[in-house]
Every structure is written in C-alpha cells, then in structure tokens.
Tab-separated table of C-alpha atoms and ligand atoms in Angstrom:
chain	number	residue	atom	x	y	z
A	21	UNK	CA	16.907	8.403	34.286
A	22	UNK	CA	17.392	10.120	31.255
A	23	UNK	CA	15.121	10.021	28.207
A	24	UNK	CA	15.405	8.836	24.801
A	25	UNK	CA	15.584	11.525	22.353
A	26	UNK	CA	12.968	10.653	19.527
A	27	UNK	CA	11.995	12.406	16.284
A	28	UNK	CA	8.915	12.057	15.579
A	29	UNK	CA	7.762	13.253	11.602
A	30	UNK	CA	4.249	13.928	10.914
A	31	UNK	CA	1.327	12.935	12.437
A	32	UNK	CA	1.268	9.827	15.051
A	33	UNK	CA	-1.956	8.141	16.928
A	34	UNK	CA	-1.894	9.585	20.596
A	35	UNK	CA	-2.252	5.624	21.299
A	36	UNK	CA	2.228	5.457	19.831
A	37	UNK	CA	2.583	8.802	21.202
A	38	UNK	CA	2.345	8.153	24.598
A	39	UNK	CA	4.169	5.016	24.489
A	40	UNK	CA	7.103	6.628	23.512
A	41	UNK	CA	6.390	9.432	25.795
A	42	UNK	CA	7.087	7.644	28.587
A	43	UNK	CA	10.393	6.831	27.683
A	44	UNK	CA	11.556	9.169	24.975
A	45	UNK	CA	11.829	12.933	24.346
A	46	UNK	CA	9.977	13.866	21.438
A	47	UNK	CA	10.899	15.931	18.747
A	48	UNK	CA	7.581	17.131	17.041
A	49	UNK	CA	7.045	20.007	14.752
A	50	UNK	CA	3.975	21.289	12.895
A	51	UNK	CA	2.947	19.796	8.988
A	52	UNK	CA	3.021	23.852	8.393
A	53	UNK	CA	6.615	24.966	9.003
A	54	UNK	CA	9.597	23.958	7.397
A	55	UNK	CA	11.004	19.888	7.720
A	56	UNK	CA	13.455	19.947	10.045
A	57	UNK	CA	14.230	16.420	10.098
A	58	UNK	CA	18.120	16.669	9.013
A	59	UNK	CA	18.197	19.565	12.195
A	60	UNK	CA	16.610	17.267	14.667
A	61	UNK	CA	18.408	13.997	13.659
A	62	UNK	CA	21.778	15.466	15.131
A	63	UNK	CA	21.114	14.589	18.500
A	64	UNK	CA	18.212	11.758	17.973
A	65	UNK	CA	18.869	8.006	18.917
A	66	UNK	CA	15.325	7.314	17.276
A	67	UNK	CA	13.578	8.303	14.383
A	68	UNK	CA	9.088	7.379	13.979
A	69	UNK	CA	8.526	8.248	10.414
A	70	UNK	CA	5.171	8.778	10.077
A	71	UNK	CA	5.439	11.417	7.092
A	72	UNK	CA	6.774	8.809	4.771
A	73	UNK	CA	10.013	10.721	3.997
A	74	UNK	CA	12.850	9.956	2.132
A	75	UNK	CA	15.355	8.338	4.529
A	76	UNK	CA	18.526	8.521	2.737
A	77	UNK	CA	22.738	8.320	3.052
A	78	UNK	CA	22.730	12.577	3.217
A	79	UNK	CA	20.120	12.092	5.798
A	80	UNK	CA	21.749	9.103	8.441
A	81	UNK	CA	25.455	10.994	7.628
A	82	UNK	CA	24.039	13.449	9.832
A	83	UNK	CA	22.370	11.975	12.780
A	84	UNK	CA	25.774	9.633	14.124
A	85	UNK	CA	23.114	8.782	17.622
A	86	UNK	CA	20.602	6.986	15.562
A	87	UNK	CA	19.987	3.787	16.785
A	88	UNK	CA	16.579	2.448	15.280
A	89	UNK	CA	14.282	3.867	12.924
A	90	UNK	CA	10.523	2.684	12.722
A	91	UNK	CA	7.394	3.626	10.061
A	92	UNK	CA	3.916	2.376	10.742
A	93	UNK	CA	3.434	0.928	7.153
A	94	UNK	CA	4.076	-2.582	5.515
A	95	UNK	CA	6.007	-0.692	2.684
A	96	UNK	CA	9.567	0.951	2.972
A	97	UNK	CA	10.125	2.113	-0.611
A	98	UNK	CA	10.812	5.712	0.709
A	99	UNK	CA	13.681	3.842	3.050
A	100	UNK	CA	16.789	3.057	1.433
A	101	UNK	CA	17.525	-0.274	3.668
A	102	UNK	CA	20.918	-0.733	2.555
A	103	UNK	CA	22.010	2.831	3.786
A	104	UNK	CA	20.610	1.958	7.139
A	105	UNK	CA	22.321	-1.443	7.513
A	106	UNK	CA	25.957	0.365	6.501
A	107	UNK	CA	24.765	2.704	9.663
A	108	UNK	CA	23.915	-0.220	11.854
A	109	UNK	CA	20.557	0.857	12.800
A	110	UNK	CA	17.749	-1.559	12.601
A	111	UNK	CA	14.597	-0.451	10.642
A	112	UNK	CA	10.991	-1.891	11.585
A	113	UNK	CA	7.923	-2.012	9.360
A	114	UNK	CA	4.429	-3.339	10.266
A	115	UNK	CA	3.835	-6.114	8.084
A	116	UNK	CA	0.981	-8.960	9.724
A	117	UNK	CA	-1.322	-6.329	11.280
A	118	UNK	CA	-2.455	-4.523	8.825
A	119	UNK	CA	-3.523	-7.826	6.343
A	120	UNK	CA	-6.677	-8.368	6.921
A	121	UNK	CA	-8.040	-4.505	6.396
A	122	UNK	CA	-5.584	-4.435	3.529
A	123	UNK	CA	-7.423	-7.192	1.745
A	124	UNK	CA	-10.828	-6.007	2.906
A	125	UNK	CA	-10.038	-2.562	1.257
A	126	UNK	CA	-8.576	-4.130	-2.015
A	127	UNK	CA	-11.365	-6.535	-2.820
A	128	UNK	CA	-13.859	-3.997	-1.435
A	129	UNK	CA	-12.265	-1.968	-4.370
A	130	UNK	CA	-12.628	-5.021	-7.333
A	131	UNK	CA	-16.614	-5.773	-5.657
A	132	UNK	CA	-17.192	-1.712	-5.555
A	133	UNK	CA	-15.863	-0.918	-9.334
A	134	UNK	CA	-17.203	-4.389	-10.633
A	135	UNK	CA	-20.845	-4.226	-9.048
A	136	UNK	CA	-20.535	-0.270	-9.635
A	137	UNK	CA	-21.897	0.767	-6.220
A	138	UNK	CA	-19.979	4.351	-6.353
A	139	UNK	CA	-21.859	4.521	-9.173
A	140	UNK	CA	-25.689	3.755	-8.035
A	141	UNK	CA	-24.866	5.885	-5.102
A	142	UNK	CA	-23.833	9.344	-6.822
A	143	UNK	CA	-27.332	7.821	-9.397
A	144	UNK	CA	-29.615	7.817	-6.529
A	145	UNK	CA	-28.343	11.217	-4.774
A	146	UNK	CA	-28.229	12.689	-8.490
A	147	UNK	CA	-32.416	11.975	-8.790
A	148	UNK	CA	-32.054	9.920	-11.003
A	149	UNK	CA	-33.962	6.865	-9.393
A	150	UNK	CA	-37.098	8.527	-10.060
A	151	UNK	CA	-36.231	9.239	-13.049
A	152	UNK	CA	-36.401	5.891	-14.525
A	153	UNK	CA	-32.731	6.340	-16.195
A	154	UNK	CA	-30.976	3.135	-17.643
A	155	UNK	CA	-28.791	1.820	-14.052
A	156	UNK	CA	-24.933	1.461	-14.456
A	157	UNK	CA	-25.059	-2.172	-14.614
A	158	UNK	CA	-21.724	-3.803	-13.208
A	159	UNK	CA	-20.603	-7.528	-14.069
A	160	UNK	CA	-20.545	-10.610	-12.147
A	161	UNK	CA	-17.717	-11.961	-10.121
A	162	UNK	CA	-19.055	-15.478	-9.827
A	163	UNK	CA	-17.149	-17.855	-12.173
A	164	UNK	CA	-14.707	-15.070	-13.119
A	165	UNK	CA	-10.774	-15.267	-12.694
A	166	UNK	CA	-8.949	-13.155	-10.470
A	167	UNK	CA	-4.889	-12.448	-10.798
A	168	UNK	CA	-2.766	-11.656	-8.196
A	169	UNK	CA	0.510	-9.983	-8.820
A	170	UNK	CA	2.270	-10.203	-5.631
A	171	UNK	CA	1.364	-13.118	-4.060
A	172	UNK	CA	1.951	-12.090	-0.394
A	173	UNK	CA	-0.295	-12.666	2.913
A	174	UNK	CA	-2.463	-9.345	1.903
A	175	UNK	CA	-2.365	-11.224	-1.518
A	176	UNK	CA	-3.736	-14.287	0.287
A	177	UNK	CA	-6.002	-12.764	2.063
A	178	UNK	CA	-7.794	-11.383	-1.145
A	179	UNK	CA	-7.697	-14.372	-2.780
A	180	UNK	CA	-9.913	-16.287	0.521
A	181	UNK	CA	-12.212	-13.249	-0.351
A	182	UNK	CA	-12.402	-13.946	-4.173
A	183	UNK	CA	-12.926	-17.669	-3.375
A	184	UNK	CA	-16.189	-16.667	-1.115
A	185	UNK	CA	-16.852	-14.957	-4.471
A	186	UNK	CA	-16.851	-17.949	-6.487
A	187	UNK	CA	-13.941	-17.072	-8.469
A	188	UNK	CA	-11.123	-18.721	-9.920
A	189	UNK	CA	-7.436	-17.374	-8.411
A	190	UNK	CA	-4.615	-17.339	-10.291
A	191	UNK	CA	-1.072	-15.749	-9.109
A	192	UNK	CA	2.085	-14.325	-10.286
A	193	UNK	CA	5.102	-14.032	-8.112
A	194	UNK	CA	8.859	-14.526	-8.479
A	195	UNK	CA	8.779	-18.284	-8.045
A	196	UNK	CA	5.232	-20.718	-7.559
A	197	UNK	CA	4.658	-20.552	-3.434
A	198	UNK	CA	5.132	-24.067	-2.212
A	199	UNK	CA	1.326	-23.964	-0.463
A	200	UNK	CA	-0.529	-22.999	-3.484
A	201	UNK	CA	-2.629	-26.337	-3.097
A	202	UNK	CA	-3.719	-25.338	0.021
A	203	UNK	CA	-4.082	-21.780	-1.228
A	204	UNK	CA	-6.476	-22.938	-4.097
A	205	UNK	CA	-4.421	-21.098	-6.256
A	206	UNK	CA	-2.391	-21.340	-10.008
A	207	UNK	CA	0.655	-20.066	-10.517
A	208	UNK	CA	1.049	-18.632	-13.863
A	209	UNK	CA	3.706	-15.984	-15.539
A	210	UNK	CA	3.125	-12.231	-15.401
A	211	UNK	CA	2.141	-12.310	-19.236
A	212	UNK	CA	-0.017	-15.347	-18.786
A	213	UNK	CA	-1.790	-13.825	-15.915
A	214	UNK	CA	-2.444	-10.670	-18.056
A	215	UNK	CA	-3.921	-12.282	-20.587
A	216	UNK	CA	-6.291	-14.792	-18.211
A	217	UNK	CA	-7.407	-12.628	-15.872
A	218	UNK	CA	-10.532	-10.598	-15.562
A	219	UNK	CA	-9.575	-8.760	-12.450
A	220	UNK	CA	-6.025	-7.650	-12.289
A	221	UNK	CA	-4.864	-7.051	-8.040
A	222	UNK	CA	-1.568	-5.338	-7.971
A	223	UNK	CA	-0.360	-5.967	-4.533
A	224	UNK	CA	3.876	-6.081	-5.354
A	225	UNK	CA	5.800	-3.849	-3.466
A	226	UNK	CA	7.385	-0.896	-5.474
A	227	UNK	CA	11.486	-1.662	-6.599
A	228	UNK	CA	13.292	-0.722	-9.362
A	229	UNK	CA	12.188	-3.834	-11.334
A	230	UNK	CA	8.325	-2.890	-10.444
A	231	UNK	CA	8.220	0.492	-11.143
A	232	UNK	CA	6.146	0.810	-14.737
A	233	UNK	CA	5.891	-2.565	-13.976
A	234	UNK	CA	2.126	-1.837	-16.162
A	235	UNK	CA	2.551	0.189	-18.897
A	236	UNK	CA	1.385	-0.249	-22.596
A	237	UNK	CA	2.753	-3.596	-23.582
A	238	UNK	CA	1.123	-4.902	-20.820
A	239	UNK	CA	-2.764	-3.177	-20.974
A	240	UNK	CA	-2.546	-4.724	-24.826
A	241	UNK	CA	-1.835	-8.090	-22.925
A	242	UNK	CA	-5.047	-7.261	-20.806
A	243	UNK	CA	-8.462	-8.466	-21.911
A	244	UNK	CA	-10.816	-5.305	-23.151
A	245	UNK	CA	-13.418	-6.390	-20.385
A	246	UNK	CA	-10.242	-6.631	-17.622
A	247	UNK	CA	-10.338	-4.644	-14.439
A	248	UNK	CA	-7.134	-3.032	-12.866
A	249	UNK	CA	-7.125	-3.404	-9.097
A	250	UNK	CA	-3.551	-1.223	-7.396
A	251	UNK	CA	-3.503	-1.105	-4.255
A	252	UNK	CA	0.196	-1.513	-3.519
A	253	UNK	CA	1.859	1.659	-4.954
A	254	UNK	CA	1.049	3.607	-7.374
A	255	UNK	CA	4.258	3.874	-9.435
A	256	UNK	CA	3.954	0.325	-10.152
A	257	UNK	CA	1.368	1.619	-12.815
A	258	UNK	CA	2.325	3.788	-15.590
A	259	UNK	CA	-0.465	6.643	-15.306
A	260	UNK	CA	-0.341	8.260	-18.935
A	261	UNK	CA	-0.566	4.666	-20.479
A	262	UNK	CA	-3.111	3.592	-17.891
A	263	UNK	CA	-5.117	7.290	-18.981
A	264	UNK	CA	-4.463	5.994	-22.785
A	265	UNK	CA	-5.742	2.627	-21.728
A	266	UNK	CA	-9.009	3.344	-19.887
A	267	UNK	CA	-10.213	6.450	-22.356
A	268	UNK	CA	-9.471	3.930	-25.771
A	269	UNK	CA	-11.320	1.434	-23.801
A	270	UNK	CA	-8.937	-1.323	-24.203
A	271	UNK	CA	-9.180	-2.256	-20.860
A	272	UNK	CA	-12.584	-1.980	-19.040
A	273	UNK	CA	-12.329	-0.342	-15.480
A	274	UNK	CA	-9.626	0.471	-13.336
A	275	UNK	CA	-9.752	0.951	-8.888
A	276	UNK	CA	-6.830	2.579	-7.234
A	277	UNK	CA	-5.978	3.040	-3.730
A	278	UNK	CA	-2.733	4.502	-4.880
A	279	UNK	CA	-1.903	6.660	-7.454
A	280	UNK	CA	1.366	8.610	-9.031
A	281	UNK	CA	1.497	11.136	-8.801
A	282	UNK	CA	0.332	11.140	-5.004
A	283	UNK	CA	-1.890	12.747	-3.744
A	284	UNK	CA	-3.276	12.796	-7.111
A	285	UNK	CA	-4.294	16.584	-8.339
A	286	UNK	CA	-8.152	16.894	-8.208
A	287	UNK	CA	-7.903	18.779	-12.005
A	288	UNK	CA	-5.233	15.686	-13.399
A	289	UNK	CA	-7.542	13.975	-16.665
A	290	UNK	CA	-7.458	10.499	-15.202
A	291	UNK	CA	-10.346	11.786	-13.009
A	292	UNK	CA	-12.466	12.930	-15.794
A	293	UNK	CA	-12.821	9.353	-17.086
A	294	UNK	CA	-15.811	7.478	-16.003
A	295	UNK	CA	-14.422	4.172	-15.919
A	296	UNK	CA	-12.238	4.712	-12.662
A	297	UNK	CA	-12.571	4.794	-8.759
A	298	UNK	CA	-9.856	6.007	-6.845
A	299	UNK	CA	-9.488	6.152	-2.801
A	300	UNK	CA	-6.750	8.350	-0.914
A	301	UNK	CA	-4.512	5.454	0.225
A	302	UNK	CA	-6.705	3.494	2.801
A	303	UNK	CA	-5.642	0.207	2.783
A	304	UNK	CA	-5.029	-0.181	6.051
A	305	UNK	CA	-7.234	2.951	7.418
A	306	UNK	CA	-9.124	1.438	10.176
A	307	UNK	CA	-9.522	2.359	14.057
A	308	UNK	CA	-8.232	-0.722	15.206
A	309	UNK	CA	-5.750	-1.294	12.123
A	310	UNK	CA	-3.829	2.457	12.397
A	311	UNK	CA	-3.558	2.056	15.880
A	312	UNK	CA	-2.050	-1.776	15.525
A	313	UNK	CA	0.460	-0.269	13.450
A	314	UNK	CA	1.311	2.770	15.634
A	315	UNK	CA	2.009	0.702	18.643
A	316	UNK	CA	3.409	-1.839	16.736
A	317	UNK	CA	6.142	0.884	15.336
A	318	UNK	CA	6.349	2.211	18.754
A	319	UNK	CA	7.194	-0.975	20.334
A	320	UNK	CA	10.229	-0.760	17.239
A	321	UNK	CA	11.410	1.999	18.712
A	322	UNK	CA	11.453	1.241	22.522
A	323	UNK	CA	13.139	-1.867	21.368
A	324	UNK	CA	15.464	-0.800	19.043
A	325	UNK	CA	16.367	1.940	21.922
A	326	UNK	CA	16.874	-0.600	24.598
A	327	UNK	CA	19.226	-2.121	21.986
A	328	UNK	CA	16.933	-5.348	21.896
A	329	UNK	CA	15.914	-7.024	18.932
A	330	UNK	CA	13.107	-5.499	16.858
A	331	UNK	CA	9.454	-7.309	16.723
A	332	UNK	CA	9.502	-6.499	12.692
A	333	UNK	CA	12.768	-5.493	11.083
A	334	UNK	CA	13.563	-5.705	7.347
A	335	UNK	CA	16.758	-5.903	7.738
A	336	UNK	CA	17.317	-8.587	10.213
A	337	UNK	CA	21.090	-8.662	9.974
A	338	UNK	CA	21.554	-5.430	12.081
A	339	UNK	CA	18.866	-6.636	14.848
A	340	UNK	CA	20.879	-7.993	16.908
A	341	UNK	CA	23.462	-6.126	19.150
B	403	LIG	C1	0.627	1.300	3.211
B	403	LIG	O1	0.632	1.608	2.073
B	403	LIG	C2	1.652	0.535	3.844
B	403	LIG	O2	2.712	0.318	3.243
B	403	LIG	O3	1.443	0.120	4.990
C-alpha cells in the first residue's frame, strides 16, 4: 500500500514521528535552510505544523491534495480557520491535554513573581545571604483576589489552584458560565475585574478583538499593587504601555510566559526592569504534556487521512466526509 505523503514543519517528538511514519511519507527539512513549506504542500495530503507558521489562502491555493492539517497546541491564531473550511480540510488542535500543566505553569508564574522566588534564588547565588542584605520580600496570596480573563478549562484549572491558595476568584468572559457556583467563582466585567483584582491571569485566546486587549486605559484601571499574569499570547498585551506601566510603577509586577515580540530580544528594555519574570513559552512544556500533544496531533492526522472524523477539530463543520 501506498503511503501518505505528510509535511512535517519544524521540530516533532520522535513519540508523533513514528506514528505517522508508519503510515505517511514525511516531508522534513532542517530549521537551517530555507521554508519550503509552499514547495512541499504541492503534493502533500497532510500537513503537522509544528513551527507555528502562518497557514494562509496563498498557502492552501497551492497544495489542492491537502486533506487535514494538525498543530500540537491549544491555540490556532497563526491558522486562518475560515480559509481551511472554504478548502474542506479539517484542522485539529490539542485542547484537554495540555490543561493541567498549563495551569500549573500559570499559577506557578503568579506564586513565583508574588512570593519572589526568582528573586531569592539569583540573592542567594549572588552572596548575598551572607551578607545580611534586606530579602526581596513578596506579598501574600491568602485572602487576595484573583481575575481571570478567559474563563476556559486552563482558566478553571488556575482558579482550583488559587482556591488552595485561599483566594477569592473572580472571572471575565463573554457571557457569566452557567457553573460558576460550582466553580466558586464571580463573574464580573472586564473593567470591573481590572479594578478588583490583585492578580490579573490573561488566559483569552488572541483575535482581532483581543489583540491590545491591555494597553494604557486599562493598566490605569489596574490597582498600583496589581500583578499581570499572560500566559495566553503575548499580543494580547500592549508591550510599550505594559514597559510604561511597570517602570512608572503604576502597576506592581508583571509574569509572562508569552511575550510580543516573540522570542523576545535579550537587549529589548522590558528586561531591564526589575519588576518582571518572563519564561520562553512553557505552558504546556512537560515530558508527559509535549508528548500528549504530539500524539494527540498525530492521531489528527492519521484520521483526517483515513478521511475519518478528527478527535479535536476547530472547525467541526468540515469533519465529517
Ligand atoms: C501554546 O501556547 C498552545 O497554544 O498550546
């Protein structure tokens, strides 16, 4: 029988790769020469994006095989989903796995900036233990209100964390979620939430109506002790007003597993301030977590291929053949 022929772009676990090996061809090509995606996609009937490129109308005009695209990643804001749906080709995410290591990493970000441990860490390796030098104290979460922007299951999942923490949720979404009884958590409106909160968690997938979605207007809203938790994307968050924000001190502290630009440049200013903690875009960067997602997008593929129904597909009107 013959095989599948699969592009593959960027780097995939070997766990994915050899799932699709077994039934696919795989196009591959190294990070160092030049992206031959468009090339490739003329003959490919699946495409594993796993170098979060721009998958656009220019891009599926050319590849008239493709039957199923899949990324290992709970966002798709580099997919334009209504181009694929005019194409017919499903497109599968990897929402539900990667929740729990999501929230672990974005609370471990509010605990980590609000109890300063980067901070005592580069103190102690710096000497300065023995020194006797004031500690960076950090503030309490107990009693303190967290706000969630983006109320989702990651968003969820944070908030059972906060709780263990002794604090207060409130939530901002689109509409009120009809559990937020059982949730233990208050709905209130993005510029209520701004003002109430001490610890801001940005977890709303980038559109067009969140991009900036915190700029200015919004850091006045903030309290001048609030803390700025993104870890959804990082144009959701205006960087020069966030810079203006955190170096006037009119908000306190800001953590960021995402940033924009991104990667950010090791010489950009927002990494000369002091009150700031950035990570490379972990959220989801465990063992078991990258490999959930790389089998999960896998599985995408082989379905997609097989012309079965996706297990995750965003846009569910094309899943079915
Ligand atoms: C990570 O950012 C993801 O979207 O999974």
């Amino acid at each position: 029988m013959s095989k599948y022929k699969v592009v593959v772009t960027g780097a995939v676990l070997p766990s994915a790769l050899s799932a699709l090996e077994e039934q696919c061809e795989i196009y591959r090509w190294n990070n160092n020469e030049p992206d031959e995606t468009a090339k490739r996609l003329q003959a490919a009937e699946g495409l594993f994006v796993a170098s979060k490129i721009q998958i656009n109308e220019a891009l599926l005009a050319g590849a008239p095989n493709l039957r199923v695209i899949a990324q290992p990643a709970v966002g798709y804001d580099n997919i334009d989903i209504a181009a694929c749906t005019r194409h017919k080709i499903p497109f599968g995410n990897t929402p539900g796995v990667l929740v729990e290591a999501t929230a672990d990493l974005t609370f471990g970000l509010l605990l980590t900036s609000a109890r300063r441990i980067h901070e005592g860490w580069d103190w102690v390796r710096a000497g300065k233990w023995h020194q006797g030098l004031p500690l960076p104290f950090g503030v309490d979460l107990y009693n303190k209100t967290v706000g969630i922007v983006g109320m989702g299951a990651i968003g969820t999942a944070v908030a059972k964390r906060a709780q263990a923490s002794g604090m207060k949720v409130i939530y901002n979404n689109r509409n009120p979620r009809p559990d937020e009884e059982l949730l233990k958590a208050e709905y209130r409106t993005f510029d209520q939430l701004l003002a109430e909160a001490d610890f801001i968690v940005v977890l709303t997938p980038l559109t067009e109506e969140s991009r900036g979605r915190f700029g200015a207007k919004e850091f006045a809203q903030m309290k001048s002790t609030a803390y700025l938790i993104n870890a959804s994307r990082g144009p959701v968050v205006d960087t020069q007003a966030l810079y203006a924000a955190l170096s006037t001190k009119q908000i306190a502290y800001a953590a960021l597993d995402v940033t924009d630009p991104e990667p950010i440049p090791a010489d950009h200013p927002l990494l000369k301030l002091p009150n700031l903690l950035i990570t490379p875009h972990i959220g989801s960067a465990t063992m078991e977590t990258r490999n959930k997602m790389a089998l999960l997008a896998a599985e995408n593929i082989l379905l997609g291929l097989a012309g079965k129904p996706l297990v995750t597909c965003v846009n569910a009107e094309v899943n079915y053949r």
